[in-house]
mmCIF file of C-alpha atoms in Angstrom:
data_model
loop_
_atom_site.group_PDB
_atom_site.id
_atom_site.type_symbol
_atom_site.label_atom_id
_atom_site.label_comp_id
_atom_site.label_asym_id
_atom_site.label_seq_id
_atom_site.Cartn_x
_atom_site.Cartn_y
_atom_site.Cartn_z
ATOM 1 C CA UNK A 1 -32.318 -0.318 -16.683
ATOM 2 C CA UNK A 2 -32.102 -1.591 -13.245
ATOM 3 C CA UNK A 3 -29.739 -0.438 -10.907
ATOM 4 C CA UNK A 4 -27.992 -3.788 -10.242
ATOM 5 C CA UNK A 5 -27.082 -3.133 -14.210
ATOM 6 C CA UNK A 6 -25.688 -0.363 -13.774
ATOM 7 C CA UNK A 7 -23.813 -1.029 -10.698
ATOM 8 C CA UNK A 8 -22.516 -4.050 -13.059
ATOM 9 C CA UNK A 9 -21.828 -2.064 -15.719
ATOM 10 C CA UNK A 10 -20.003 0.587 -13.762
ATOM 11 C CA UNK A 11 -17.933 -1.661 -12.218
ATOM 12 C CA UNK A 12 -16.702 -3.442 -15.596
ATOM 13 C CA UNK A 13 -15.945 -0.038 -16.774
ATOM 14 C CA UNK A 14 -13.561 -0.042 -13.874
ATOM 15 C CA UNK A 15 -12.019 -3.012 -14.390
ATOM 16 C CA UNK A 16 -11.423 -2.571 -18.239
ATOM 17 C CA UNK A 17 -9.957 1.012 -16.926
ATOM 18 C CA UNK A 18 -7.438 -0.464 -14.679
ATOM 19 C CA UNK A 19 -6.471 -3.304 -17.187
ATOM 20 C CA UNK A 20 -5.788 -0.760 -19.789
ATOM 21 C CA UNK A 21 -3.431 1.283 -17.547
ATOM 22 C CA UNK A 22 -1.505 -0.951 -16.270
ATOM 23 C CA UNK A 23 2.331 -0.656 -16.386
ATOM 24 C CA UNK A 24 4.187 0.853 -12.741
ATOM 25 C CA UNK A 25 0.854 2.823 -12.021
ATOM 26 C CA UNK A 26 -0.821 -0.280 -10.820
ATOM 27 C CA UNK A 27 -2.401 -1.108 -7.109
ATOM 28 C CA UNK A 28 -2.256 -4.610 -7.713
ATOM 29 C CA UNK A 29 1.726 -4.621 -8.210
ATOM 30 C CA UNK A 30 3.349 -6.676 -5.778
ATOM 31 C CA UNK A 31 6.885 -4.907 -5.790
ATOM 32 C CA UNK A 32 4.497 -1.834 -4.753
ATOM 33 C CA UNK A 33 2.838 -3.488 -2.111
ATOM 34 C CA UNK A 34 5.721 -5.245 -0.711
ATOM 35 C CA UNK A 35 7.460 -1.779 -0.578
ATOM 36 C CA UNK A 36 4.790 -0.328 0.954
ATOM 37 C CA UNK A 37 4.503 -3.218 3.933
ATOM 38 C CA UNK A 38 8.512 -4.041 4.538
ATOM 39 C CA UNK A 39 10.958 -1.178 5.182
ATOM 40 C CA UNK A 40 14.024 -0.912 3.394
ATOM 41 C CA UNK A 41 17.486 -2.495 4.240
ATOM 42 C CA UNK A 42 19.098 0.006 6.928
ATOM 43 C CA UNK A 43 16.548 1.879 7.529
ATOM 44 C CA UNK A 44 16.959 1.080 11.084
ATOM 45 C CA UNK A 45 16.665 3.504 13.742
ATOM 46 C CA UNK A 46 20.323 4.249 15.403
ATOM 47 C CA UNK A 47 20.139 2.831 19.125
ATOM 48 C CA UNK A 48 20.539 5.377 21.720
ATOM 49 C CA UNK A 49 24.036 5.341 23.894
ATOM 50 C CA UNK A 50 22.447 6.780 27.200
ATOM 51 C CA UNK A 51 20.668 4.377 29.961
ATOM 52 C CA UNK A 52 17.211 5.091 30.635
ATOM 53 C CA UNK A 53 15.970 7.287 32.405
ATOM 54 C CA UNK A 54 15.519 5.775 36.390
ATOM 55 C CA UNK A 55 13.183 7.842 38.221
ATOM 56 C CA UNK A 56 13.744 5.780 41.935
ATOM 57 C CA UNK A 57 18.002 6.556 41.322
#
C-alpha cells in the first residue's frame, strides 16, 4: 500500500472513533466551545476603590 492509503485510512479510523464516542466527551460540541470562548455571567473582576497611582502628584 501507498502511503496516501494509509494516511486515508488512518484518518477514517479517526473519524469513525470520534463518531462512536460521542455524547459530552465531544470537541465538536458547541455548548463546550462556547464555554470555553465566553466567560460566565458575574464572573467580572470587582473594580478597585483607590485612584491610580499619579507619579507627577
Amino acid at each position: 500500500m501507498s502511503s496516501t492509503w494509509l494516511n486515508l485510512l488512518g484518518l477514517l479510523v479517526a473519524l469513525f472513533l470520534a463518531l462512536a464516542t460521542g455524547g459530552e466527551a465531544s470537541p465538536f460540541n458547541e455548548n463546550r466551545f462556547r464555554a470555553r470562548t465566553q466567560p460566565r455571567q458575574g464572573s467580572m473582576p470587582p473594580i478597585p476603590t483607590t485612584p491610580p497611582f499619579n507619579p507627577y502628584g
